[in-house]
Short mmCIF file of the N, C-alpha and C atoms (twelve columns), coordinates in Angstrom:
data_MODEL
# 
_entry.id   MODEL 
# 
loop_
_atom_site.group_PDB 
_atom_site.id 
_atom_site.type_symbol 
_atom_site.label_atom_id 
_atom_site.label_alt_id 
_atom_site.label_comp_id 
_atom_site.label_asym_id 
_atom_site.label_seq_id 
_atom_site.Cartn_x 
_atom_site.Cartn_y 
_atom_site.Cartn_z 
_atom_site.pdbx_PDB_model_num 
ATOM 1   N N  . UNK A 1   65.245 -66.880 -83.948  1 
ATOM 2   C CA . UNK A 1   65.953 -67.791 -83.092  1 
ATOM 3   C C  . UNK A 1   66.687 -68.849 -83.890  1 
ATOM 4   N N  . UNK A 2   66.947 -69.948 -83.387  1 
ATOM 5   C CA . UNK A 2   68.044 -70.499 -83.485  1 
ATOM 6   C C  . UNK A 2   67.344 -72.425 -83.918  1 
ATOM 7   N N  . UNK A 3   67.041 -73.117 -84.698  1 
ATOM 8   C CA . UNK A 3   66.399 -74.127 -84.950  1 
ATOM 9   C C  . UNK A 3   67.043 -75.168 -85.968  1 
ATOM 10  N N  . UNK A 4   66.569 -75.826 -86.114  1 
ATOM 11  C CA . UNK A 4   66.668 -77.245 -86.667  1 
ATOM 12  C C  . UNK A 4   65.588 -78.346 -87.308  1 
ATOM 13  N N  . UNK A 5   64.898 -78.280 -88.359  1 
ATOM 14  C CA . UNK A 5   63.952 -78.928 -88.711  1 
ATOM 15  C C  . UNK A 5   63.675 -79.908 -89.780  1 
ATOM 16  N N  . UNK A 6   62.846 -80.303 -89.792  1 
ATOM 17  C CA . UNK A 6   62.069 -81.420 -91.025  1 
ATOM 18  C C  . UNK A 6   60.743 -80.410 -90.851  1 
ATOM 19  N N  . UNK A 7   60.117 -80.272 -91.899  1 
ATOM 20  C CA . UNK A 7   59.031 -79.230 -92.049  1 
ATOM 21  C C  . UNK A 7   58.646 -79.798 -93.868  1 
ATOM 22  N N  . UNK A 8   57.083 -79.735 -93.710  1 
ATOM 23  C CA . UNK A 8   56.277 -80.112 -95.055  1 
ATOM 24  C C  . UNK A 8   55.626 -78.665 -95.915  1 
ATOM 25  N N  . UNK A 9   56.072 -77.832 -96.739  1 
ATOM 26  C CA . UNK A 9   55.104 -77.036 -97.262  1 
ATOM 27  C C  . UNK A 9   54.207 -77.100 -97.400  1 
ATOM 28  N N  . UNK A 10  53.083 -76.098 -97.169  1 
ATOM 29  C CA . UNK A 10  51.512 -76.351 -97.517  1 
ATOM 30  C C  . UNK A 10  51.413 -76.274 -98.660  1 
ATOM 31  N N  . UNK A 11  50.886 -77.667 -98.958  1 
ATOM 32  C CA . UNK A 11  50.933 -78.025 -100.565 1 
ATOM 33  C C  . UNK A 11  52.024 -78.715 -101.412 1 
ATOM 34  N N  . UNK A 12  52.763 -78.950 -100.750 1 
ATOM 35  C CA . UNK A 12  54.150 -79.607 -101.044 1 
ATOM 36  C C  . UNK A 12  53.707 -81.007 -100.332 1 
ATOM 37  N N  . UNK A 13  54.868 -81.591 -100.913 1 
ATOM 38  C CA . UNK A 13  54.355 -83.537 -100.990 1 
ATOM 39  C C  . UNK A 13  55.725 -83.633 -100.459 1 
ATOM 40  N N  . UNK A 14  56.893 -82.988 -100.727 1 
ATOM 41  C CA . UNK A 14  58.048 -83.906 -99.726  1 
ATOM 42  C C  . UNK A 14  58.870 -82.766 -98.344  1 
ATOM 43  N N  . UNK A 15  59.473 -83.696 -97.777  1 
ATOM 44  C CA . UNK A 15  59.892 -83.018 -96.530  1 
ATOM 45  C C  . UNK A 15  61.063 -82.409 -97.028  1 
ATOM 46  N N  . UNK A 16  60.933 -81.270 -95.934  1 
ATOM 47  C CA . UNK A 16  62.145 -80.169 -96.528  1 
ATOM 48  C C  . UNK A 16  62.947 -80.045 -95.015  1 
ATOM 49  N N  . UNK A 17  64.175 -79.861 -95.179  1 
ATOM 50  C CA . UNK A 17  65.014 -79.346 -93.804  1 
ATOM 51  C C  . UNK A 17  65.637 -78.493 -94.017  1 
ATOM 52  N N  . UNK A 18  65.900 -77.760 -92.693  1 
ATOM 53  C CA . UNK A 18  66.390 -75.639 -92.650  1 
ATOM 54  C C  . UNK A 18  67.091 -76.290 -91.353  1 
ATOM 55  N N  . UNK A 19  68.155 -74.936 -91.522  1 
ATOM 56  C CA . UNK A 19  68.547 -74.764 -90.405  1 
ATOM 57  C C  . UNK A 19  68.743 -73.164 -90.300  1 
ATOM 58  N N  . UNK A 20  68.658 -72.681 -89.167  1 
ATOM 59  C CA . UNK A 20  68.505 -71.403 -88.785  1 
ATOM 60  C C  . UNK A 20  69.242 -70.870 -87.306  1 
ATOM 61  N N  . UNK A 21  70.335 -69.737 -87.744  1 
ATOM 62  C CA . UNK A 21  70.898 -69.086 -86.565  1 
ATOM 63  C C  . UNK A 21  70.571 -67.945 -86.119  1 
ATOM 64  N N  . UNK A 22  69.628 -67.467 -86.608  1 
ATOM 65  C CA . UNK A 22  68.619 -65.782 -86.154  1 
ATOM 66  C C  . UNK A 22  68.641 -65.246 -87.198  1 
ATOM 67  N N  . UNK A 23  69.535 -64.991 -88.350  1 
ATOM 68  C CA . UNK A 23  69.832 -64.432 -89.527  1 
ATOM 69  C C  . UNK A 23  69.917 -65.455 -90.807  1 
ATOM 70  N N  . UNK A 24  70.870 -66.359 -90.704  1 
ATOM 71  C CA . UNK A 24  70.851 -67.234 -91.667  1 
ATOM 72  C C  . UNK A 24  70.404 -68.564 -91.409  1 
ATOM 73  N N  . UNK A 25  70.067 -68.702 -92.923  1 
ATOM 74  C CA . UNK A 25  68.921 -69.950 -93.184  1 
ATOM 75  C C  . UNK A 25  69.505 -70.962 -94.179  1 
ATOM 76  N N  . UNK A 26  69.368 -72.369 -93.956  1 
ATOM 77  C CA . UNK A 26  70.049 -72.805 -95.028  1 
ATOM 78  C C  . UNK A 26  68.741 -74.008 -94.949  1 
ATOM 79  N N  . UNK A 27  68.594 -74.274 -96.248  1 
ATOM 80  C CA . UNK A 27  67.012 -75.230 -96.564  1 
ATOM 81  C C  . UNK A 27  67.221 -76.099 -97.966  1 
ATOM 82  N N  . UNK A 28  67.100 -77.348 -97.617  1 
ATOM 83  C CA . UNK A 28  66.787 -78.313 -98.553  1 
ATOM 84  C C  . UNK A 28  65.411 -79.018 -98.877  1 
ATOM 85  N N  . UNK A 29  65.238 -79.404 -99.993  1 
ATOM 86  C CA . UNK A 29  64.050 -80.209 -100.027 1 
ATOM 87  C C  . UNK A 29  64.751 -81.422 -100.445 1 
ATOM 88  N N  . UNK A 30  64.254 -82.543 -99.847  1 
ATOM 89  C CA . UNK A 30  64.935 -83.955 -99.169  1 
ATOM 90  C C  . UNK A 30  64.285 -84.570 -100.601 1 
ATOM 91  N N  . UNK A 31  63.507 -84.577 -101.647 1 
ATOM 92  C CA . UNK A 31  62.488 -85.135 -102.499 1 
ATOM 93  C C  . UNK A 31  61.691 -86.513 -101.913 1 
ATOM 94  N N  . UNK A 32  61.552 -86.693 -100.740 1 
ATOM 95  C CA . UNK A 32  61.443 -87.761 -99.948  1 
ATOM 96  C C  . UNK A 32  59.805 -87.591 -99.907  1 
ATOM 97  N N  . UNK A 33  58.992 -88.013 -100.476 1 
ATOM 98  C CA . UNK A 33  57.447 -88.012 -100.095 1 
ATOM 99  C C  . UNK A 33  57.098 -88.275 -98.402  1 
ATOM 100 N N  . UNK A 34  56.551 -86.974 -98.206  1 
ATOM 101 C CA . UNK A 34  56.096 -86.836 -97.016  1 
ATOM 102 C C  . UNK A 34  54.589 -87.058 -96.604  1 
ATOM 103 N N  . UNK A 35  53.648 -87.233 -95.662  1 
ATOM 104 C CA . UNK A 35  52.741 -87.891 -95.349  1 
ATOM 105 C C  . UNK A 35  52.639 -89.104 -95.491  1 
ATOM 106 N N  . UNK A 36  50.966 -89.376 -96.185  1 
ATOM 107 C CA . UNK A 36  50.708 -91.193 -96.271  1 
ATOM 108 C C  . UNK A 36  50.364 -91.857 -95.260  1 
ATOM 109 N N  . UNK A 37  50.224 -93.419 -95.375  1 
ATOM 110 C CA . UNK A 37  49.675 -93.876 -94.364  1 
ATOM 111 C C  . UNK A 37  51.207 -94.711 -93.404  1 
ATOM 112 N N  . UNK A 38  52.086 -94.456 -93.760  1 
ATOM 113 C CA . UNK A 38  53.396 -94.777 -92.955  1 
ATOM 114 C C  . UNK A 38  53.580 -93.489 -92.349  1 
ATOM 115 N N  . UNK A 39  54.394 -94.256 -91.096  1 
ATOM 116 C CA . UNK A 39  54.851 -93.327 -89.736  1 
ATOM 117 C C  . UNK A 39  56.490 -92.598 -90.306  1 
ATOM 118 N N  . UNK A 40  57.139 -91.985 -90.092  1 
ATOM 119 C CA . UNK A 40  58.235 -91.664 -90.742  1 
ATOM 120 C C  . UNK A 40  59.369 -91.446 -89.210  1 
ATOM 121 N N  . UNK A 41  60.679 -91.743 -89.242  1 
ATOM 122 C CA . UNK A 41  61.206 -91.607 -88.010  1 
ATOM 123 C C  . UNK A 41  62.329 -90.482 -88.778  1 
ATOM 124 N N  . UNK A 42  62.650 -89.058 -87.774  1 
ATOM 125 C CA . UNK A 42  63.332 -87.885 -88.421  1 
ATOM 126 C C  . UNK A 42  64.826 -88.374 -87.212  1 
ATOM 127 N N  . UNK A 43  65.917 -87.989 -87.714  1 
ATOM 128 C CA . UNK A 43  67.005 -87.785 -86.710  1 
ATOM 129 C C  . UNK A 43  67.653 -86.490 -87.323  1 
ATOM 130 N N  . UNK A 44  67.692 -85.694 -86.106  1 
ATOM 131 C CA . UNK A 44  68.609 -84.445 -87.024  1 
ATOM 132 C C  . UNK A 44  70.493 -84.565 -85.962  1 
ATOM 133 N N  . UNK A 45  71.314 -84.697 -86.274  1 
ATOM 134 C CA . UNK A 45  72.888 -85.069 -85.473  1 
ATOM 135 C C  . UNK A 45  73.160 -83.859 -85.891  1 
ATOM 136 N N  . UNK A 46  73.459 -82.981 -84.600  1 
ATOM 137 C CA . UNK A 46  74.058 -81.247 -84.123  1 
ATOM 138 C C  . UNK A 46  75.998 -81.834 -83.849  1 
ATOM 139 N N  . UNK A 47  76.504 -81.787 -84.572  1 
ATOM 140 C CA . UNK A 47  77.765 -81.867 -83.984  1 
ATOM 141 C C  . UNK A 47  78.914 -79.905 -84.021  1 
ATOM 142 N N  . UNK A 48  79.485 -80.146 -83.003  1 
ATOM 143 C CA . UNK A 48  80.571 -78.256 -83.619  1 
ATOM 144 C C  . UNK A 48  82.001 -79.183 -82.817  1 
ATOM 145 N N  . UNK A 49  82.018 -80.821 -83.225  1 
ATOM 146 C CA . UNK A 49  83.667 -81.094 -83.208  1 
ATOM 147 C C  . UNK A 49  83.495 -81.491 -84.348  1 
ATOM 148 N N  . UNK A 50  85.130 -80.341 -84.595  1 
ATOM 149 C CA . UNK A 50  85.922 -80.325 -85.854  1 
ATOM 150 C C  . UNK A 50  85.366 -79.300 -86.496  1 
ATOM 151 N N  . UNK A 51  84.428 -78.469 -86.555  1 
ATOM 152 C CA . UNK A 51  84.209 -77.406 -86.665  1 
ATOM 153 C C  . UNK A 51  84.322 -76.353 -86.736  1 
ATOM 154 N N  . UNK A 52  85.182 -76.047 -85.270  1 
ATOM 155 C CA . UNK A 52  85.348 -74.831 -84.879  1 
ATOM 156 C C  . UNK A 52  84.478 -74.859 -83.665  1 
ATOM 157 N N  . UNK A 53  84.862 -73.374 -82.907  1 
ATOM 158 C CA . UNK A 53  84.159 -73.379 -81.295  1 
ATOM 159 C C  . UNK A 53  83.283 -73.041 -81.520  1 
ATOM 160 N N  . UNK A 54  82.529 -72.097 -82.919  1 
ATOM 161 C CA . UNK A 54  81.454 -71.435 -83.398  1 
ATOM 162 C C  . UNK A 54  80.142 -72.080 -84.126  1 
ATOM 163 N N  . UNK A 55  81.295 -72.851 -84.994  1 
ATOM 164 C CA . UNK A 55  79.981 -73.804 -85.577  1 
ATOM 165 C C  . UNK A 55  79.633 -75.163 -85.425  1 
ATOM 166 N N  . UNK A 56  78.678 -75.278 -86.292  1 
ATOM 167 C CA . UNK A 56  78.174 -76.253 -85.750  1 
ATOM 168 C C  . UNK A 56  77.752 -77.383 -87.518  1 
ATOM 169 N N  . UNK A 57  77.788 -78.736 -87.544  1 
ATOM 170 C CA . UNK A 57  77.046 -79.046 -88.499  1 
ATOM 171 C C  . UNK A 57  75.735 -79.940 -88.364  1 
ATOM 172 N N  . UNK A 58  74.748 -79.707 -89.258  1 
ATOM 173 C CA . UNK A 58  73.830 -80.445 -89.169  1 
ATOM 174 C C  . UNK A 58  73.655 -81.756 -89.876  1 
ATOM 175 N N  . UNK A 59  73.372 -82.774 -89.454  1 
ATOM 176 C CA . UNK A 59  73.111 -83.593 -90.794  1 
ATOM 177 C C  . UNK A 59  71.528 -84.031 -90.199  1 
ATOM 178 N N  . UNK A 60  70.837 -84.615 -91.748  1 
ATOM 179 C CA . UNK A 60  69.334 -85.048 -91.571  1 
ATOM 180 C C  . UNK A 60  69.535 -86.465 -91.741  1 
ATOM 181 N N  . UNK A 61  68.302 -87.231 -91.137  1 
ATOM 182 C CA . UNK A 61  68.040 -88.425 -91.395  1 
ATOM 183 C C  . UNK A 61  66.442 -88.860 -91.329  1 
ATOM 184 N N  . UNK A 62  66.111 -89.836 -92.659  1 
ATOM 185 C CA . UNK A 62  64.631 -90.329 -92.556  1 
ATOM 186 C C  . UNK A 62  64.625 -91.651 -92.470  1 
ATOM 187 N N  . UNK A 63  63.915 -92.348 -91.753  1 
ATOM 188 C CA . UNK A 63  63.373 -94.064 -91.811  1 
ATOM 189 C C  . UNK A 63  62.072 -93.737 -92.172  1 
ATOM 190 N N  . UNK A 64  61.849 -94.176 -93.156  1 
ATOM 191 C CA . UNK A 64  60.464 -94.306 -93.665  1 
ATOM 192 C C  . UNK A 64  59.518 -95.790 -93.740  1 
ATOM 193 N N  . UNK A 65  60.414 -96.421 -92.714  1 
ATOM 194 C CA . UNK A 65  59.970 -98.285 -93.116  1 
ATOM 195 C C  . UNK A 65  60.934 -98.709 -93.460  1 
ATOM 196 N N  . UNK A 66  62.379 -98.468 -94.189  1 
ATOM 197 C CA . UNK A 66  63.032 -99.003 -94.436  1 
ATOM 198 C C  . UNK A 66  64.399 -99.126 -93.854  1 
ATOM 199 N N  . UNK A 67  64.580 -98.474 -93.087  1 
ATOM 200 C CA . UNK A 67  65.871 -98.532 -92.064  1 
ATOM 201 C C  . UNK A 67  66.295 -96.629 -92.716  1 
ATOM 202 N N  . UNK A 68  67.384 -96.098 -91.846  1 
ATOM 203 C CA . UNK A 68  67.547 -94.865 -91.768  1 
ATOM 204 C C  . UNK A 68  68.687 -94.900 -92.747  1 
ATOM 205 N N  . UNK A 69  68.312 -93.592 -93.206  1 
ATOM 206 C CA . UNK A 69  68.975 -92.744 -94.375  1 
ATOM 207 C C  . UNK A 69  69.071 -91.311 -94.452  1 
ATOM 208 N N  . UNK A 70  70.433 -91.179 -94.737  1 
ATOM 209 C CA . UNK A 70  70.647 -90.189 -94.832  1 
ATOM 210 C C  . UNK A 70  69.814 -89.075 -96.073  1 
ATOM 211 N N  . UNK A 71  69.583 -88.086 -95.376  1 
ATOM 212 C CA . UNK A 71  68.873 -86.929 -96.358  1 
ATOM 213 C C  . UNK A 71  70.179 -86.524 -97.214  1 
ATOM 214 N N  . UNK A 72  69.373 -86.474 -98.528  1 
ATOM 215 C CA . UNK A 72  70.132 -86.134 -99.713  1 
ATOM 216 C C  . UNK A 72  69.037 -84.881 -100.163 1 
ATOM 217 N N  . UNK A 73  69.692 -83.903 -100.688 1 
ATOM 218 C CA . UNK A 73  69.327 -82.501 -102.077 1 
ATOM 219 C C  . UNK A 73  68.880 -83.380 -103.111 1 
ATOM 220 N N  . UNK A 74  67.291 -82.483 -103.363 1 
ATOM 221 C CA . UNK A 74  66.292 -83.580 -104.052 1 
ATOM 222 C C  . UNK A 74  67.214 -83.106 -105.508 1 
ATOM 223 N N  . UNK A 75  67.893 -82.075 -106.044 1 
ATOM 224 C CA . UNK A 75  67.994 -81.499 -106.874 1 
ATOM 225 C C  . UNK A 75  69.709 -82.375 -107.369 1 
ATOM 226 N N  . UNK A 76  70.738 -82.073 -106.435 1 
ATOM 227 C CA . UNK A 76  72.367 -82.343 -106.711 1 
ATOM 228 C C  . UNK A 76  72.341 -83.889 -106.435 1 
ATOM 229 N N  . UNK A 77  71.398 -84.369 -105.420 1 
ATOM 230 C CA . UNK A 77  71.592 -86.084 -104.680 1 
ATOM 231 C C  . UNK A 77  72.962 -85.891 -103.911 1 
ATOM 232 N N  . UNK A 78  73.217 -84.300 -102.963 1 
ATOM 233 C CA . UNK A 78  74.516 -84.902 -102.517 1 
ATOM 234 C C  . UNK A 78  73.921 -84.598 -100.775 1 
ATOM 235 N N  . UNK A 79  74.829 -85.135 -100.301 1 
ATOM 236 C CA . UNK A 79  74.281 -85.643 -99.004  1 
ATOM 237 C C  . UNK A 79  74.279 -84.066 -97.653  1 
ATOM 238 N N  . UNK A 80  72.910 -83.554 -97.332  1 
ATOM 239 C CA . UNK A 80  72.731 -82.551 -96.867  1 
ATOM 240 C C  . UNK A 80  73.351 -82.795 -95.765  1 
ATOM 241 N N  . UNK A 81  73.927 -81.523 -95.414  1 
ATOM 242 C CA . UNK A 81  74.763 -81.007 -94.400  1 
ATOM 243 C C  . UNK A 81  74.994 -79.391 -94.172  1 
ATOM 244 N N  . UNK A 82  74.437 -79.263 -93.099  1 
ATOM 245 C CA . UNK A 82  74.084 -77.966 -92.734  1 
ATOM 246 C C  . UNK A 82  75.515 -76.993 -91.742  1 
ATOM 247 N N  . UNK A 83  76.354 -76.435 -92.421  1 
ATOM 248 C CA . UNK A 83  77.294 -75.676 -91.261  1 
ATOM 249 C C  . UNK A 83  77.192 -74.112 -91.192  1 
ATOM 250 N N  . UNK A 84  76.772 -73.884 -89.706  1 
ATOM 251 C CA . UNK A 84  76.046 -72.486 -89.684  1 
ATOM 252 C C  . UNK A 84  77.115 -72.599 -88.140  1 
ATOM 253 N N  . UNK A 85  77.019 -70.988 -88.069  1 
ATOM 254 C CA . UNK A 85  77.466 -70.304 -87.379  1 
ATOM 255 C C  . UNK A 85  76.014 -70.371 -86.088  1 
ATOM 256 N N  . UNK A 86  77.037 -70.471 -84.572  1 
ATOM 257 C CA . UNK A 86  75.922 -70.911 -83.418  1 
ATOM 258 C C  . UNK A 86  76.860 -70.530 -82.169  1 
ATOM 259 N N  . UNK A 87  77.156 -68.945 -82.377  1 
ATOM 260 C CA . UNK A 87  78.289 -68.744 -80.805  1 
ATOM 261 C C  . UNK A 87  77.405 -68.728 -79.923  1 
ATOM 262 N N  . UNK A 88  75.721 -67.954 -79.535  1 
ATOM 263 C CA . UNK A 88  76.217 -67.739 -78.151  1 
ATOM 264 C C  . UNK A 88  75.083 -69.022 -77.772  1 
ATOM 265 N N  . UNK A 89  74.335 -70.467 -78.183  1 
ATOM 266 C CA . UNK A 89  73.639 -70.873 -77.803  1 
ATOM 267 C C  . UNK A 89  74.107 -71.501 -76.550  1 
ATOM 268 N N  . UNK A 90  73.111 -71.596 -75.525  1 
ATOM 269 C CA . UNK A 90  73.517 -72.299 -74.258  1 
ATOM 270 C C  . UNK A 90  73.016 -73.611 -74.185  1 
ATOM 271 N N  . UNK A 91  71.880 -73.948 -74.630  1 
ATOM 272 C CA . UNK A 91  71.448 -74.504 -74.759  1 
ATOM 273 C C  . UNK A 91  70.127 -74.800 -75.669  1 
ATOM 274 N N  . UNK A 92  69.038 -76.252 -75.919  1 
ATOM 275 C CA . UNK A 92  68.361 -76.489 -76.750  1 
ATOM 276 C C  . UNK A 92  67.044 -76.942 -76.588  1 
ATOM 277 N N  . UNK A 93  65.902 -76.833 -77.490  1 
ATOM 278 C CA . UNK A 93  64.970 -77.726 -76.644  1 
ATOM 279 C C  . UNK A 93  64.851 -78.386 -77.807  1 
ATOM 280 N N  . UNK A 94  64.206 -79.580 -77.302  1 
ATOM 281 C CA . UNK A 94  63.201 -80.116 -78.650  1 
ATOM 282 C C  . UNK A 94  61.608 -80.252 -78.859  1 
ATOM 283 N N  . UNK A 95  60.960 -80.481 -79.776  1 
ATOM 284 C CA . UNK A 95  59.892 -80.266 -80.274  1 
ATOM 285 C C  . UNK A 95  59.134 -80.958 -81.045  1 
ATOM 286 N N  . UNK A 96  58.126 -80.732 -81.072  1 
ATOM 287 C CA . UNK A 96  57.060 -81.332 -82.303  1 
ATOM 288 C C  . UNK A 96  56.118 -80.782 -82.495  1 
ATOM 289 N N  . UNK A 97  55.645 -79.998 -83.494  1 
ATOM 290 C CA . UNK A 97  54.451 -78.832 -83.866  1 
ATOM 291 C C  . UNK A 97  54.320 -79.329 -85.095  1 
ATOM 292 N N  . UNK A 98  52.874 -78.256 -85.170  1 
ATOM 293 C CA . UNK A 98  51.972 -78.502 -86.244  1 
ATOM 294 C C  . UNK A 98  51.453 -77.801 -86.466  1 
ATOM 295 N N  . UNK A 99  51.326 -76.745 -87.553  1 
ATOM 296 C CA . UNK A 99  50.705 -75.425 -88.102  1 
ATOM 297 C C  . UNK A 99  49.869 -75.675 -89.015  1 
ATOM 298 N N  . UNK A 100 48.593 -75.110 -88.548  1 
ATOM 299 C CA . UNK A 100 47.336 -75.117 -89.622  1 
ATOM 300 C C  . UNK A 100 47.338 -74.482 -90.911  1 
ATOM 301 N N  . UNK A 101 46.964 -75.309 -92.050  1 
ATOM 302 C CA . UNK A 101 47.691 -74.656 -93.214  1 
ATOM 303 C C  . UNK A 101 46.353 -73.753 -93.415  1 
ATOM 304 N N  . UNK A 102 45.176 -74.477 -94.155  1 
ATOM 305 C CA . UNK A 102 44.299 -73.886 -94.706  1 
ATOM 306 C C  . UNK A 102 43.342 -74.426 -94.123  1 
ATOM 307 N N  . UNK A 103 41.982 -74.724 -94.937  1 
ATOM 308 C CA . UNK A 103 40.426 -74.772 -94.011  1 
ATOM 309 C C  . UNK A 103 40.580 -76.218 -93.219  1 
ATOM 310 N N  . UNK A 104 41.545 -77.025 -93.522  1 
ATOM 311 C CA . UNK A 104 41.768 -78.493 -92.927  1 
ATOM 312 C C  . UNK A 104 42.291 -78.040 -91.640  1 
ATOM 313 N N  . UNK A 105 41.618 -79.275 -90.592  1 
ATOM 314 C CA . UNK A 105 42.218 -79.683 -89.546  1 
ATOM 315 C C  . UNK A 105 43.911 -80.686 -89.449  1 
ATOM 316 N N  . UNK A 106 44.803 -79.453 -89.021  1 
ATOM 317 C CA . UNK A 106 46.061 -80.763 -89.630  1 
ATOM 318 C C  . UNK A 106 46.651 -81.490 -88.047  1 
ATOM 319 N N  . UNK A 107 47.078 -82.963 -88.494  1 
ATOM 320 C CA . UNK A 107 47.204 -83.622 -87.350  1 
ATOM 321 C C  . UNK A 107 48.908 -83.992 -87.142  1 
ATOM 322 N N  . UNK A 108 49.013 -83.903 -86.091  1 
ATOM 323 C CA . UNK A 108 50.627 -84.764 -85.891  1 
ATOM 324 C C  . UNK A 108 50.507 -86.066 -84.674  1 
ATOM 325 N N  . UNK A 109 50.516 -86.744 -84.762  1 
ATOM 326 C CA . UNK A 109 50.711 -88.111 -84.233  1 
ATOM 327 C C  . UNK A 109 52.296 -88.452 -83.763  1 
ATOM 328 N N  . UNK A 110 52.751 -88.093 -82.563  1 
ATOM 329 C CA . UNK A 110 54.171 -88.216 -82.002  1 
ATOM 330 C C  . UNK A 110 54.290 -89.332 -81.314  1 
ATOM 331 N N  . UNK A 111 55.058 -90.799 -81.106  1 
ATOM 332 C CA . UNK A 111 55.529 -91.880 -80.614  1 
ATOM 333 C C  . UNK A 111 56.091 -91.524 -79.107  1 
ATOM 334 N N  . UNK A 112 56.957 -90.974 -79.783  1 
ATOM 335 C CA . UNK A 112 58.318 -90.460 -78.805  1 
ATOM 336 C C  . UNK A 112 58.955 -89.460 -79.812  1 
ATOM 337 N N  . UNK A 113 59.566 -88.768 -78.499  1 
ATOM 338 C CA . UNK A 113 60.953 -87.654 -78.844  1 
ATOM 339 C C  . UNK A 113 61.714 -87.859 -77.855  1 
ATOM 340 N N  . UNK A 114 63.383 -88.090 -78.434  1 
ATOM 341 C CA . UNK A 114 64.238 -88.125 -77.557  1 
ATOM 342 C C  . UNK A 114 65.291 -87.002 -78.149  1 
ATOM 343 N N  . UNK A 115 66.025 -86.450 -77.456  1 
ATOM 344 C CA . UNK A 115 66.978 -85.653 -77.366  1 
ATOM 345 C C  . UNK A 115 68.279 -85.792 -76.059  1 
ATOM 346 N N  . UNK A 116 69.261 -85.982 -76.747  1 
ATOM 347 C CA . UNK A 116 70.753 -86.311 -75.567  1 
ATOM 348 C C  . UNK A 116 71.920 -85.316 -76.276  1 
ATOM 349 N N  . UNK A 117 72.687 -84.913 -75.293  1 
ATOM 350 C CA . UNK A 117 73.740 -84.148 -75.489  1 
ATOM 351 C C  . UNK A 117 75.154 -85.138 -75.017  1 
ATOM 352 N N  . UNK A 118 76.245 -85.389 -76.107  1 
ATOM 353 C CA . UNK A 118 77.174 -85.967 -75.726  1 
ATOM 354 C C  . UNK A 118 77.864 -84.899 -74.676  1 
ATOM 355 N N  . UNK A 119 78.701 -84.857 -73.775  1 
ATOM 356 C CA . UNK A 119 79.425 -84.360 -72.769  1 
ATOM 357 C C  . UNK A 119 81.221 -84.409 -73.461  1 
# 
């Protein structure tokens, strides 16, 4: 299917973001230390103006305590941006999960989730 994420490897220390259209995958690791005892706020912005009717781009964002920032490639430092191909979606949901890695109980603690579609 068709997604948009911030996602932690099991065993990995910083947050990574993908984007995915059923076939292709495009994935950064943000070098941004993930967990800890701070709350972290994710924004992912879906725009397909200026695009094209097909695609679409992604950009990431983290507040970690310090006001929001844009996700950068832990590797180049250039500012991630995701443009994937997305003809026939109708629509989206949003989410918050949590996959058990190994013998640990793993937790997610959610505030809020908001999601809006400009018109």
């Amino acid at each position: 299917g068709n997604y948009f994420v911030f996602f932690k490897i099991d065993g990995g220390t910083t947050w990574n973001v993908r984007s995915r259209n059923g076939t292709e995958t495009e994935t950064n690791d943000t070098g941004i230390t993930a967990g800890g005892a701070a709350y972290h706020k994710f924004k992912i912005e879906i725009d397909n103006e200026g695009s094209g009717a097909s695609n679409i781009e992604a950009k990431f964002f983290i507040d970690t305590g310090t006001g929001w920032q844009r996700c950068r490639d832990a590797t180049t430092n250039v500012p991630i941006a995701h443009t994937i191909l997305i003809a026939s979606s109708t629509e989206m949901n949003a989410g918050a999960y949590v996959k058990a890695g190994g013998a640990n109980s793993e937790v997610l603690t959610v505030d809020y989730l908001y999601a809006s579609q400009k018109r």
